Structures are given as C-alpha cells and as structure tokens.
Amino acid sequence: MAGTPDQKARGAFFTPAAIADYLAAWAVRSKSDTVLEPSCGEAIFLHAAADTLVLHGAQADLSSNLFGVELHAVSAENAEAMLSERGFRAQIEVSDFFEHTPDRTFDVILGNPPFVRYQDFTGLARTRSMEAALAQGVRLSGLASSWAAFVVKAAQHLRDDGRMALVLPAELLSVGYAAEIRSFLLRRFKSIKLIAFEERVFPGVLEDVVLLLAEGRGSADRFELHQTKNAETLAKDAAKWVSYTPAVGGKWTPALVAADAFERYEDLCQNACETLSDWGRTYLGSVTGNNGYFAIARAEVAERGIPAKDLLPISPPGTRHLRGLTFNRKAWEATAVAGSKSYLFFPADGELSQAALDYIAEGQGAGVAKAYKCRVRDPWWRVPLVETPDILLTYMNHDRPRLIANEAKARILNSLYGVKLKEERRELGMKLLPLACLNSVTLLGAEVVGRAYGGGLLKLEPREADRLPVPSLEQIKGQAEALKAVAPQLNSALRNNKLEEACKLVDPILFPNVTSEDWDVLRMAREMLFQRRRARGGRG
C-alpha cells in the first residue's frame, strides 16, 4: 500500500508482500545466505528473507544472516521490533546508505530503493549519491532520481556470485538518465532478468515498476523479460522469458514487444522510414513564465483595448483544439470565437500603447514579474519567441503524438513542440507528413521511443521525438497522389476518433509489400503497449 505523507516525501512506499516473497524466494538459496536490505524501512524484505531462510533449514535466530540499513531511527526500531515479534533477529544499522561502508559483502541484496525525483533530490543527499555512483565508475546525469545511484551502491556490497533483487521504477527501461544504469548492469552482472507488470502494483501511486533479478559477476550482452498482470499473478504465472539484446546505450522498452513483431518493425523502420529529425528540427514552444497572464482571449483584448500591434496569434495553450491534420486560419479563428486564449501579449517595439502600459502595470502588481522566467529577462514582459513552426507536434498524449500542419502560421507556447521542416522538404512535408504519420509503424514507434507518464500518458522528450520513425521522403513522394486521395476520409476518421480506421487507409499505401498477417502482428504489438500504458494509468 502507499506510504504516509512523510514516506512519500522521501520516496518510501510499502512493497506488496507477494512481491517481497517472490524476490526473496528467487534470491535466497541456502540456509547460510547473508541478506542485506538497504533503506529497509519496516523490513518487509527481511521478513520475506527470514521465511525463506527457515524453509531452507535455518534456525530462528538469524542475526548472522539478516542485515539492514535505515536512515530513520524510528523505522529501524519498528523493523527490529516487528521481526522480534516473529522470533527473528537482525542487525539493522541507523545510517545513510550512501555513507554505509560495511566490512563484508553479502550473498543477497533485496529491497525497494527510495524514489525521489531530481527536483526534490538535492543538497548533501544528492552529492553523496553521486559520489557513491562515481566510486563505481558510473557518472550520473543531474536529472537522475535517487534510485539510480542506489542500484550502483547496492551492487558494491554484493559478492561476485551473489544475487540482487530490487523493485525499481520502470523508468529503468526508457529514460535518458537511466542509460548509465542500464550500461552498468550489463557490465556488472552475468545474468539479468526483469519482470514487468501490466497493471500498477502500488495502489494510489502512479509510478510503474519493474523487478530486477541480477546475479553473478560478468558481462551480459542481453537480458530476459517476463510480463505478468499484477502482484497476485506473479507467483502463479508459468514464467515465459523473452531474451532481448539491446543496442549500445539504447532503451530496453522494445523488449516489451514480441520478438517477431519487433523484427518486422525494425525492418520497416530501416527500409521504408526515416526519423522525424530527417525531416526537420524539433523544439519546445515559447516559455512565458505565466501562460495565464501572457495568453489572452479575444474578449479580454477587446475589454482592455489592446491594439493588434501588441498581440501575436498563437495556438492556444493545451492541445484539445488540435484534432485534425491541419491548423489553418479558419481553425484558429474558431478557437478565438470559442473564447480560447488565442493571442500572446507581445508589445510592439517602440513607444508602448497605453493599454499595454496598463496591462504591464497590472502584471507587475500581481507579481507576474517575480516568476523566475520573467525576472531573469529584461524587460520581464517580453516573451522570448521561437520560430513559427511548419508542423505542430503534441508531446503529452493519451493515444498518439499528433502532427498538424501549421497553415495558420500561429506561434506556439510550451504545451507544444514545433517542427521546422528542412527547406527542401517543406512543401511536401506541410501537405503530407501529418497524414502519412497515421500509420501503424509510426504508432508503434511512438510507444517504443516514448515513455509512459503519470495517468497513463505517453510523453516524448525532444530527443525522443527526433527518433520517431516516420515514412521516408521517397515513400511519401512516391505515394503522394494516393495519400491526397484519402485525405477527406482520414479527416473524417479522426473527427470520429477512429484512429485504427485511419491507419488501415494509410498502411497499404505507404507499405504495399507488407502482408495482412504482418499488419496484424504490428497492430497487436502497438495495442499491447498502448493498453499496458492505459492500465498503469488507472483507466478501465
């Protein structure tokens, strides 16, 4: 179950007993095994390890087998008391694990590292963790959360032939800052297994997790993955392990896709697709510092008498209005009439209008000028503009990243990415790239290169968007007339939220040599990843 507010603040959550029992049963293999639970909290893993040791014939006094480290004295006392109530003894030290230097190594390390995001993982705690990782030759990014250094430090205390079983955020598979951890695990261990869940296993916590089962000293070039529904099915499943060899420095997410589907996907990516970066440059929209102030609706513009020279047309904050393949002047006008904040306050150079002066004074009085992004620029009310994009790209999505031709030439804020197409591709890209991306390969690719976010959303970071597989220039050029012919049907399908129907129109045009059986495999793979993400986000 979820932890208390204090536990949440330090990234600590109770692990379901079924998971602790499973990991202990895998890792503890003899009555003499020594077990360390770092950051042990109330020692659920030591309880599970004690039960497993007894099953292997150990005596109840396990003080020479069970060890723990816990930063908070009260939790350590509670852990010892709860073990004692069951007739077990353990050695639990009150200490910061990143400063812990035991004079021994262990057969088994079990645990659920604290998960504190980099924004809250600061000061001395971050410094100690970074130093601990660096001591093992791992240089972590400043974006790394607390669990990353914890994994490296834990491995330091493991015997060469030992086993490490940890509950880790599923970020391990995909995020950029975890690339160093993925590389470290492959360098350090002879065998690596991962278990992924279709559903969330920590009720009330959006974070998705995987189980890491690593053992032996060696250099693995691959890992094995097993997927199960939830904590209850974990021990009941007949584990079907899929072997995956990741690219150097690459994500591990593709392992979630069946091997035959991924082979077909890779083949199409190499032979019929390019990446979005081949078409143009992706960038974040303008950061205002306060969208509520700088983005203005038409009615407020009229009420304040702000002249047109002090305004720029923008795609309103958010993405709800971007459902079709194009965002033209008529669509922009519809947002303005509907009351959306379709203008950016951007006073013209030279003498300020009285309306602009009044609005600036009002913002000053309301404290807008004190926002970080505002106070570091001069003047505070001059929003730094990015180029007007050719393509609008949504990067936080329920179903898929949407590419929309920006025929309105609207400016964008940071709820969107912009894509500035290469000059030689601009005309064709504006007309056909958004609709050409309504294909099953690109949809599957979005799930592979992107990452699951809170609430089951799919997020693309800029570098991930650059790697999105999209049809090649050659493919789109060769099928331009056929694509134009189905454009009305595609717009109708999108208006009616029939994405699969749209893909079934585009797929055979761009990839005429793919068999219906292969399309079934690719679509099933995308649907599996999509439904898995939805389930973890708490949707039905």
Coordinates of C-alpha atoms in Angstrom, one line a residue:
M1 CA 0.0 0.0 0.0
A2 CA 1.0 3.6 -0.3
G3 CA 3.1 5.2 2.4
T4 CA 2.3 8.1 4.7
P5 CA 2.9 11.7 3.5
D6 CA 6.3 11.7 5.2
Q7 CA 7.2 8.4 3.4
K8 CA 6.0 9.8 0.1
A9 CA 8.2 12.9 0.6
R10 CA 11.3 10.7 0.9
G11 CA 10.2 8.2 -1.8
A12 CA 9.4 5.3 0.5
F13 CA 6.4 3.0 -0.1
F14 CA 5.3 -0.3 1.3
T15 CA 6.0 -3.2 -1.1
P16 CA 3.2 -5.7 -1.5
A17 CA 4.1 -8.9 0.4
A18 CA 3.6 -11.0 -2.7
I19 CA 6.4 -9.1 -4.4
A20 CA 8.8 -9.3 -1.4
D21 CA 8.1 -13.0 -1.1
Y22 CA 8.8 -13.7 -4.8
L23 CA 12.1 -11.8 -4.8
A24 CA 13.2 -13.5 -1.5
A25 CA 12.3 -16.9 -2.9
W26 CA 14.3 -16.2 -6.1
A27 CA 17.4 -14.7 -4.3
V28 CA 17.8 -16.8 -1.1
R29 CA 19.0 -20.2 -2.0
S30 CA 20.6 -21.7 1.2
K31 CA 20.2 -21.5 4.9
S32 CA 23.6 -19.8 5.2
D33 CA 22.9 -16.9 2.8
T34 CA 23.5 -13.5 4.2
V35 CA 21.0 -10.9 3.2
L36 CA 21.2 -7.1 3.1
E37 CA 18.1 -4.8 2.8
P38 CA 19.3 -1.3 2.2
S39 CA 16.9 1.5 3.1
C40 CA 14.9 -1.2 4.8
G41 CA 12.0 0.9 6.3
E42 CA 10.0 -1.6 8.3
A43 CA 11.9 -4.5 6.7
I44 CA 9.3 -6.3 4.6
F45 CA 12.1 -7.9 2.6
L46 CA 13.9 -9.1 5.7
H47 CA 10.7 -10.7 6.8
A48 CA 10.4 -12.4 3.5
A49 CA 14.1 -13.4 3.6
A50 CA 13.6 -14.8 7.1
D51 CA 10.8 -17.0 6.0
T52 CA 12.8 -18.3 3.0
L53 CA 15.9 -19.0 5.2
V54 CA 13.7 -21.0 7.6
L55 CA 12.4 -23.0 4.6
H56 CA 16.0 -23.8 3.7
G57 CA 16.6 -25.1 7.3
A58 CA 18.0 -22.1 9.1
Q59 CA 17.3 -21.6 12.8
A60 CA 15.1 -18.7 14.0
D61 CA 17.9 -16.6 15.4
L62 CA 19.0 -15.1 12.1
S63 CA 21.2 -12.3 13.4
S64 CA 24.2 -13.6 11.4
N65 CA 22.0 -13.8 8.2
L66 CA 19.9 -10.7 8.2
F67 CA 21.2 -7.1 7.9
G68 CA 19.5 -3.8 7.2
V69 CA 20.4 -0.1 6.8
E70 CA 17.8 2.6 7.5
L71 CA 18.2 6.3 7.7
H72 CA 15.3 6.9 10.1
A73 CA 15.8 5.7 13.6
V74 CA 12.1 5.2 14.4
S75 CA 11.7 3.0 11.3
A76 CA 14.7 0.9 12.2
E77 CA 13.4 0.4 15.8
N78 CA 10.0 -0.7 14.4
A79 CA 11.7 -3.1 12.0
E80 CA 13.6 -4.8 14.7
A81 CA 10.5 -5.0 17.0
M82 CA 8.4 -6.5 14.2
L83 CA 11.0 -9.1 13.4
S84 CA 11.4 -9.9 17.1
E85 CA 7.6 -10.4 17.4
R86 CA 8.0 -13.3 14.9
G87 CA 11.0 -14.7 16.7
F88 CA 13.6 -13.4 14.3
R89 CA 16.7 -11.2 15.0
A90 CA 18.5 -9.0 12.5
Q91 CA 21.3 -6.4 12.6
I92 CA 19.8 -3.1 11.5
E93 CA 22.1 0.0 11.4
V94 CA 20.8 3.5 11.5
S95 CA 22.8 5.1 8.7
D96 CA 22.6 6.9 5.3
F97 CA 23.1 4.0 2.9
F98 CA 25.3 6.2 0.7
E99 CA 27.7 6.6 3.6
H100 CA 27.4 3.0 4.6
T101 CA 30.7 1.0 4.4
P102 CA 30.3 -2.5 5.8
D103 CA 33.3 -4.7 6.3
R104 CA 31.8 -7.5 4.3
T105 CA 29.8 -8.4 1.2
F106 CA 26.5 -10.2 1.0
D107 CA 25.1 -13.2 -0.8
V108 CA 21.8 -11.4 -1.4
I109 CA 20.6 -7.8 -1.6
L110 CA 16.9 -7.2 -1.5
G111 CA 14.9 -4.0 -1.5
N112 CA 12.8 -1.2 -2.9
P113 CA 15.1 1.8 -3.2
P114 CA 13.6 5.2 -2.3
F115 CA 12.3 7.0 -5.4
V116 CA 12.8 10.8 -5.2
R117 CA 12.7 12.8 -8.4
Y118 CA 15.7 15.0 -9.2
Q119 CA 13.7 18.2 -8.4
D120 CA 13.4 17.1 -4.8
F121 CA 16.7 15.1 -4.6
T122 CA 19.0 17.9 -3.8
G123 CA 21.8 19.1 -1.5
L124 CA 24.0 16.8 0.5
A125 CA 21.9 13.7 -0.2
R126 CA 22.4 14.2 -4.0
T127 CA 26.1 14.9 -3.6
R128 CA 26.6 11.7 -1.5
S129 CA 24.7 9.6 -4.0
M130 CA 26.6 10.9 -7.0
E131 CA 29.9 10.3 -5.2
A132 CA 28.8 6.7 -4.4
A133 CA 28.0 6.0 -8.0
L134 CA 31.1 7.7 -9.3
A135 CA 33.2 5.5 -7.0
Q136 CA 31.9 2.6 -9.1
G137 CA 32.7 4.3 -12.3
V138 CA 29.2 5.5 -13.0
R139 CA 28.7 9.2 -13.8
L140 CA 25.0 10.0 -13.4
S141 CA 23.1 12.9 -15.0
G142 CA 21.9 15.8 -13.0
L143 CA 18.4 14.6 -13.9
A144 CA 18.8 11.2 -12.1
S145 CA 16.4 10.3 -9.4
S146 CA 17.6 8.8 -6.1
W147 CA 17.1 5.1 -7.1
A148 CA 19.7 5.3 -9.8
A149 CA 22.7 5.8 -7.5
F150 CA 21.1 3.4 -5.1
V151 CA 21.4 0.5 -7.6
V152 CA 25.1 1.1 -8.2
K153 CA 25.8 1.4 -4.5
A154 CA 23.9 -1.7 -3.7
A155 CA 25.9 -3.8 -6.2
Q156 CA 29.1 -2.7 -4.4
H157 CA 28.1 -4.7 -1.4
L158 CA 27.3 -7.9 -3.3
R159 CA 29.5 -11.0 -3.6
D160 CA 30.7 -11.8 -7.1
D161 CA 28.4 -14.9 -7.1
G162 CA 25.6 -13.1 -5.3
R163 CA 22.0 -12.1 -6.3
M164 CA 20.4 -8.7 -6.3
A165 CA 16.6 -8.4 -6.4
L166 CA 15.2 -4.9 -6.4
V167 CA 11.9 -3.2 -7.1
L168 CA 12.7 -0.3 -9.5
P169 CA 10.8 2.4 -11.4
A170 CA 10.0 1.3 -14.9
E171 CA 12.0 4.4 -15.9
L172 CA 14.9 2.0 -15.9
L173 CA 13.7 0.8 -19.3
S174 CA 13.4 4.1 -21.1
V175 CA 14.6 7.4 -19.6
G176 CA 17.7 9.0 -20.8
Y177 CA 19.3 9.4 -17.4
A178 CA 19.0 5.7 -16.7
A179 CA 21.2 4.8 -19.7
E180 CA 24.2 4.8 -17.4
I181 CA 22.4 2.4 -15.1
R182 CA 21.4 0.1 -18.0
S183 CA 25.0 0.0 -19.1
F184 CA 26.3 -0.6 -15.6
L185 CA 24.0 -3.6 -15.1
L186 CA 25.1 -5.2 -18.3
R187 CA 28.8 -4.7 -17.3
R188 CA 28.4 -5.8 -13.7
F189 CA 26.2 -8.9 -13.9
K190 CA 26.4 -12.2 -15.7
S191 CA 22.6 -12.6 -15.8
I192 CA 19.9 -10.1 -15.7
K193 CA 16.1 -10.7 -15.6
L194 CA 13.3 -8.2 -15.5
I195 CA 9.6 -8.6 -14.6
A196 CA 7.2 -6.0 -15.9
F197 CA 3.5 -5.6 -14.8
E198 CA 0.5 -4.9 -16.9
E199 CA -1.2 -3.1 -14.0
R200 CA 0.1 -0.8 -11.3
V201 CA 1.1 -2.8 -8.2
F202 CA 1.4 0.2 -5.8
P203 CA -2.2 1.3 -5.2
G204 CA -2.5 5.1 -5.2
V205 CA 0.9 5.6 -6.7
L206 CA 1.2 6.4 -10.4
E207 CA 4.8 5.1 -10.7
D208 CA 5.1 2.0 -12.7
V209 CA 7.7 -0.6 -11.5
V210 CA 9.8 -3.5 -12.7
L211 CA 11.5 -6.2 -10.8
L212 CA 15.2 -6.6 -11.3
L213 CA 16.8 -10.0 -10.8
A214 CA 20.5 -9.8 -11.3
E215 CA 23.2 -12.3 -10.4
G216 CA 26.8 -13.3 -10.9
R217 CA 29.8 -11.3 -11.9
G218 CA 30.3 -11.0 -15.6
S219 CA 29.4 -9.0 -18.7
A220 CA 25.9 -9.7 -20.1
D221 CA 25.0 -8.7 -23.6
R222 CA 21.3 -9.3 -23.2
F223 CA 18.6 -9.6 -20.6
E224 CA 15.4 -11.6 -20.2
L225 CA 12.0 -10.2 -19.6
H226 CA 8.8 -11.7 -18.3
Q227 CA 5.5 -9.8 -18.2
T228 CA 2.7 -10.6 -15.8
K229 CA -0.6 -9.0 -14.9
N230 CA -0.1 -7.9 -11.2
A231 CA 1.5 -8.9 -7.9
E232 CA -1.1 -11.6 -7.4
T233 CA -0.3 -13.4 -10.7
L234 CA 3.4 -13.1 -10.2
A235 CA 4.0 -16.4 -8.4
K236 CA 1.2 -18.2 -10.3
D237 CA 2.4 -17.5 -13.8
A238 CA 4.5 -20.0 -15.7
A239 CA 7.2 -17.5 -16.4
K240 CA 7.7 -17.1 -20.2
W241 CA 11.0 -15.3 -20.6
V242 CA 11.9 -13.3 -23.7
S243 CA 15.5 -12.7 -24.4
Y244 CA 16.5 -9.2 -25.7
T245 CA 19.8 -7.8 -26.8
P246 CA 19.7 -4.0 -26.5
A247 CA 21.6 -1.6 -28.7
V248 CA 24.6 0.0 -27.0
G249 CA 23.2 2.9 -24.9
G250 CA 19.7 2.1 -26.2
K251 CA 16.4 1.8 -24.4
W252 CA 15.2 -1.5 -23.1
T253 CA 11.5 -0.8 -23.9
P254 CA 11.5 -2.8 -27.2
A255 CA 11.8 -6.0 -25.1
L256 CA 8.1 -5.4 -24.2
V257 CA 7.2 -6.1 -27.8
A258 CA 7.1 -9.7 -29.0
A259 CA 10.3 -10.6 -30.8
D260 CA 8.7 -11.3 -34.2
A261 CA 6.7 -8.1 -34.1
F262 CA 9.8 -6.1 -33.3
E263 CA 11.8 -7.7 -36.1
R264 CA 9.1 -6.7 -38.6
Y265 CA 9.0 -3.2 -37.1
E266 CA 12.8 -2.8 -37.3
D267 CA 12.8 -4.0 -40.9
L268 CA 10.2 -1.4 -41.9
C269 CA 12.0 1.4 -40.0
Q270 CA 15.2 0.6 -41.8
N271 CA 13.8 0.1 -45.3
A272 CA 10.8 2.5 -45.6
C273 CA 11.1 5.0 -42.8
E274 CA 13.3 7.9 -41.6
T275 CA 13.3 9.6 -38.3
L276 CA 11.5 12.9 -37.7
S277 CA 14.9 14.6 -37.4
D278 CA 15.5 13.8 -41.0
W279 CA 12.5 16.0 -41.9
G280 CA 13.3 18.9 -39.6
R281 CA 14.2 20.3 -36.3
T282 CA 12.0 19.8 -33.2
Y283 CA 11.9 22.4 -30.4
L284 CA 9.8 23.4 -27.4
G285 CA 7.4 26.3 -27.7
S286 CA 7.9 29.7 -26.0
V287 CA 8.2 29.7 -22.3
T288 CA 6.3 32.7 -21.0
G289 CA 6.7 32.2 -17.3
N290 CA 2.9 32.7 -16.8
N291 CA 0.6 31.5 -19.6
G292 CA -2.4 32.7 -17.6
Y293 CA -1.1 36.3 -18.0
F294 CA 0.6 36.3 -21.4
A295 CA -2.0 34.3 -23.3
I296 CA -5.2 36.4 -23.7
A297 CA -8.7 35.7 -25.0
R298 CA -10.3 37.9 -27.6
A299 CA -13.0 39.2 -25.2
E300 CA -10.3 40.4 -22.8
V301 CA -8.4 42.0 -25.7
A302 CA -11.5 44.0 -26.6
E303 CA -12.3 44.9 -23.0
R304 CA -8.8 46.2 -22.4
G305 CA -8.5 47.8 -25.8
I306 CA -5.1 46.2 -26.5
P307 CA -4.2 47.1 -30.1
A308 CA -3.4 44.4 -32.7
K309 CA 0.2 45.6 -32.9
D310 CA 0.7 44.3 -29.3
L311 CA -0.6 40.8 -30.0
L312 CA 0.5 37.7 -31.8
P313 CA -1.8 34.9 -32.9
I314 CA -0.9 31.7 -31.0
S315 CA -2.1 28.1 -30.9
P316 CA -4.0 28.3 -27.5
P317 CA -2.3 26.7 -24.5
G318 CA -3.1 22.9 -24.5
T319 CA -3.9 20.6 -27.3
R320 CA -7.6 19.9 -27.2
H321 CA -8.2 22.0 -30.3
L322 CA -5.7 20.1 -32.4
R323 CA -7.7 17.1 -33.6
G324 CA -7.3 17.3 -37.4
L325 CA -4.4 17.2 -39.8
T326 CA -4.2 21.0 -40.3
F327 CA -4.5 24.1 -38.1
N328 CA -5.4 26.8 -40.6
R329 CA -6.6 30.4 -40.2
K330 CA -10.3 29.2 -40.0
A331 CA -9.5 26.8 -37.2
W332 CA -7.5 29.5 -35.3
E333 CA -10.5 31.8 -35.7
A334 CA -12.8 29.2 -34.3
T335 CA -10.6 29.0 -31.1
A336 CA -10.8 32.7 -30.7
V337 CA -14.5 32.8 -31.2
A338 CA -14.9 30.0 -28.7
G339 CA -13.1 32.0 -26.0
S340 CA -9.7 30.3 -26.0
K341 CA -6.6 32.3 -25.2
S342 CA -5.6 32.7 -28.8
Y343 CA -3.4 35.8 -28.5
L344 CA 0.1 36.3 -27.0
F345 CA 0.7 39.6 -25.3
F346 CA 3.8 40.9 -27.1
P347 CA 4.1 44.7 -27.2
A348 CA 5.5 46.1 -30.4
D349 CA 8.9 47.7 -30.4
G350 CA 8.9 51.5 -29.8
E351 CA 6.6 53.5 -27.7
L352 CA 4.2 51.4 -25.7
S353 CA 0.5 51.8 -26.1
Q354 CA -1.5 53.0 -23.0
A355 CA -3.3 49.7 -23.0
A356 CA 0.0 47.8 -22.9
L357 CA 1.3 50.0 -20.2
D358 CA -1.8 49.4 -18.1
Y359 CA -1.6 45.6 -18.6
I360 CA 2.1 45.6 -17.7
A361 CA 1.4 47.6 -14.5
E362 CA -1.3 45.1 -13.6
G363 CA 1.0 42.2 -14.1
Q364 CA 3.7 43.9 -12.0
G365 CA 1.2 44.4 -9.2
A366 CA 0.0 40.8 -9.4
G367 CA 3.6 39.5 -9.0
V368 CA 3.9 38.1 -12.5
A369 CA 7.3 39.9 -12.9
K370 CA 8.7 37.9 -9.9
A371 CA 8.2 34.5 -11.6
Y372 CA 11.6 33.0 -12.4
K373 CA 11.4 33.0 -16.2
C374 CA 10.1 36.6 -16.1
R375 CA 12.6 38.1 -13.6
V376 CA 15.6 36.8 -15.5
R377 CA 14.8 38.7 -18.7
D378 CA 14.7 42.4 -19.5
P379 CA 12.1 43.6 -19.9
W380 CA 10.2 41.0 -17.9
W381 CA 7.2 41.3 -20.1
R382 CA 9.0 40.5 -23.4
V383 CA 8.4 36.8 -24.0
P384 CA 11.3 35.1 -26.0
L385 CA 9.9 33.8 -29.2
V386 CA 10.7 30.6 -31.0
E387 CA 10.4 30.2 -34.8
T388 CA 7.0 29.9 -36.2
P389 CA 6.8 26.1 -36.8
D390 CA 5.7 24.4 -40.0
I391 CA 4.3 21.4 -38.0
L392 CA 2.7 21.4 -34.6
L393 CA 3.6 18.3 -32.5
T394 CA 1.9 17.2 -29.3
Y395 CA 4.2 15.6 -26.8
M396 CA 1.9 14.6 -24.0
N397 CA -0.7 12.3 -25.4
H398 CA -3.3 9.7 -24.5
D399 CA -3.4 7.9 -27.8
R400 CA -0.5 9.1 -30.1
P401 CA 1.7 12.1 -30.9
R402 CA -0.3 14.3 -33.3
L403 CA 1.4 16.1 -36.2
I404 CA -0.6 19.1 -37.5
A405 CA 0.3 21.3 -40.4
N406 CA 0.5 24.9 -39.1
E407 CA -1.2 26.6 -42.0
A408 CA -2.3 29.4 -39.7
K409 CA 1.3 30.3 -39.1
A410 CA 0.5 30.6 -35.4
R411 CA 3.1 31.0 -32.7
I412 CA 3.4 28.2 -30.1
L413 CA 3.8 28.1 -26.3
N414 CA 5.5 25.3 -24.3
S415 CA 2.4 23.0 -24.4
L416 CA 3.6 22.0 -27.9
Y417 CA 6.7 21.2 -29.8
G418 CA 7.3 22.8 -33.1
V419 CA 8.9 21.2 -36.1
K420 CA 10.7 23.4 -38.6
L421 CA 11.0 21.4 -41.8
K422 CA 14.1 21.4 -43.9
E423 CA 13.7 23.8 -46.8
E424 CA 13.8 21.1 -49.5
R425 CA 11.1 19.1 -47.7
R426 CA 8.9 21.9 -46.5
E427 CA 6.2 22.0 -49.3
L428 CA 5.7 18.2 -49.3
G429 CA 6.0 17.9 -45.6
M430 CA 3.4 20.5 -44.9
K431 CA 0.9 18.8 -47.2
L432 CA 1.5 15.2 -46.5
L433 CA 3.7 14.4 -43.5
P434 CA 0.9 14.7 -40.9
L435 CA -1.4 12.3 -42.7
A436 CA 1.5 10.0 -43.7
C437 CA 2.3 9.6 -40.0
L438 CA -1.2 8.0 -39.5
N439 CA 0.4 4.5 -40.0
S440 CA 0.9 1.5 -37.7
V441 CA 4.7 1.7 -37.8
T442 CA 4.8 5.3 -36.5
L443 CA 2.2 4.5 -33.9
L444 CA 4.2 1.5 -32.6
G445 CA 7.3 3.6 -32.8
A446 CA 5.8 6.3 -30.6
E447 CA 5.2 3.7 -27.9
V448 CA 8.8 2.3 -28.3
V449 CA 10.7 5.6 -28.3
G450 CA 8.4 7.5 -25.9
R451 CA 7.7 6.8 -22.2
A452 CA 4.7 6.2 -20.0
Y453 CA 3.9 9.1 -17.8
G454 CA 1.6 9.8 -14.9
G455 CA -2.0 9.0 -15.6
G456 CA -1.1 6.6 -18.5
L457 CA 0.0 9.4 -20.8
L458 CA 2.6 8.9 -23.5
K459 CA 5.4 11.6 -23.4
L460 CA 8.0 12.4 -25.9
E461 CA 11.1 14.3 -24.9
P462 CA 12.6 16.4 -27.7
R463 CA 15.4 13.8 -28.4
E464 CA 12.8 11.0 -28.4
A465 CA 10.6 13.0 -30.8
D466 CA 13.6 13.3 -33.1
R467 CA 13.8 9.4 -33.2
L468 CA 10.2 8.9 -34.0
P469 CA 10.0 6.7 -37.1
V470 CA 8.1 8.4 -39.9
P471 CA 7.7 7.5 -43.6
S472 CA 10.7 8.4 -45.7
L473 CA 10.7 11.2 -48.2
E474 CA 11.0 8.6 -51.0
Q475 CA 7.9 6.7 -49.8
I476 CA 5.8 9.9 -49.4
K477 CA 6.8 11.3 -52.7
G478 CA 6.1 8.0 -54.5
Q479 CA 2.6 7.8 -53.0
A480 CA 1.7 11.5 -52.9
E481 CA -1.4 11.3 -55.1
A482 CA -2.8 8.2 -53.3
L483 CA -2.3 10.0 -49.9
K484 CA -4.0 13.1 -51.1
A485 CA -6.9 11.0 -52.4
V486 CA -7.7 9.5 -48.9
A487 CA -7.2 12.8 -47.0
P488 CA -11.0 13.5 -46.7
Q489 CA -11.6 10.0 -45.3
L490 CA -8.7 10.4 -42.9
N491 CA -10.1 13.7 -41.6
S492 CA -13.5 12.1 -41.1
A493 CA -11.9 9.1 -39.2
L494 CA -10.1 11.5 -36.9
R495 CA -13.2 13.6 -36.2
N496 CA -14.9 10.4 -35.2
N497 CA -12.0 9.1 -33.1
K498 CA -11.4 6.1 -35.4
L499 CA -7.6 6.0 -35.4
E500 CA -7.4 2.3 -36.4
E501 CA -9.6 3.0 -39.4
A502 CA -7.3 5.9 -40.5
C503 CA -4.2 3.6 -40.2
K504 CA -5.9 0.9 -42.3
L505 CA -6.2 3.5 -45.1
V506 CA -2.6 4.7 -44.9
D507 CA -0.7 1.5 -44.2
P508 CA -1.2 -0.3 -47.6
I509 CA -0.5 3.0 -49.5
L510 CA 2.9 3.6 -47.9
F511 CA 3.9 -0.1 -47.2
P512 CA 2.3 -2.0 -50.1
N513 CA 4.5 -5.1 -49.7
V514 CA 3.5 -5.8 -46.1
T515 CA 1.2 -8.8 -45.7
S516 CA -2.1 -8.6 -43.8
E517 CA -0.6 -11.1 -41.3
D518 CA 2.3 -8.8 -40.6
W519 CA 0.0 -5.9 -40.1
D520 CA -2.0 -7.9 -37.6
V521 CA 1.3 -8.6 -35.7
L522 CA 2.4 -4.9 -35.7
R523 CA -1.0 -3.6 -34.7
M524 CA -1.3 -6.1 -31.9
A525 CA 2.1 -5.1 -30.6
R526 CA 1.1 -1.4 -30.6
E527 CA -2.2 -2.2 -29.0
M528 CA -0.4 -4.3 -26.3
L529 CA 1.9 -1.4 -25.4
F530 CA -1.0 1.1 -25.5
Q531 CA -3.3 -1.0 -23.3
R532 CA -0.5 -1.6 -20.9
R533 CA 0.1 2.1 -20.6
R534 CA -3.6 2.8 -20.1
A535 CA -3.9 0.1 -17.4
R536 CA -1.0 1.6 -15.5
G537 CA -2.6 5.0 -15.7
G538 CA -5.7 3.7 -13.9
R539 CA -8.1 3.8 -16.8
G540 CA -10.5 1.0 -17.4

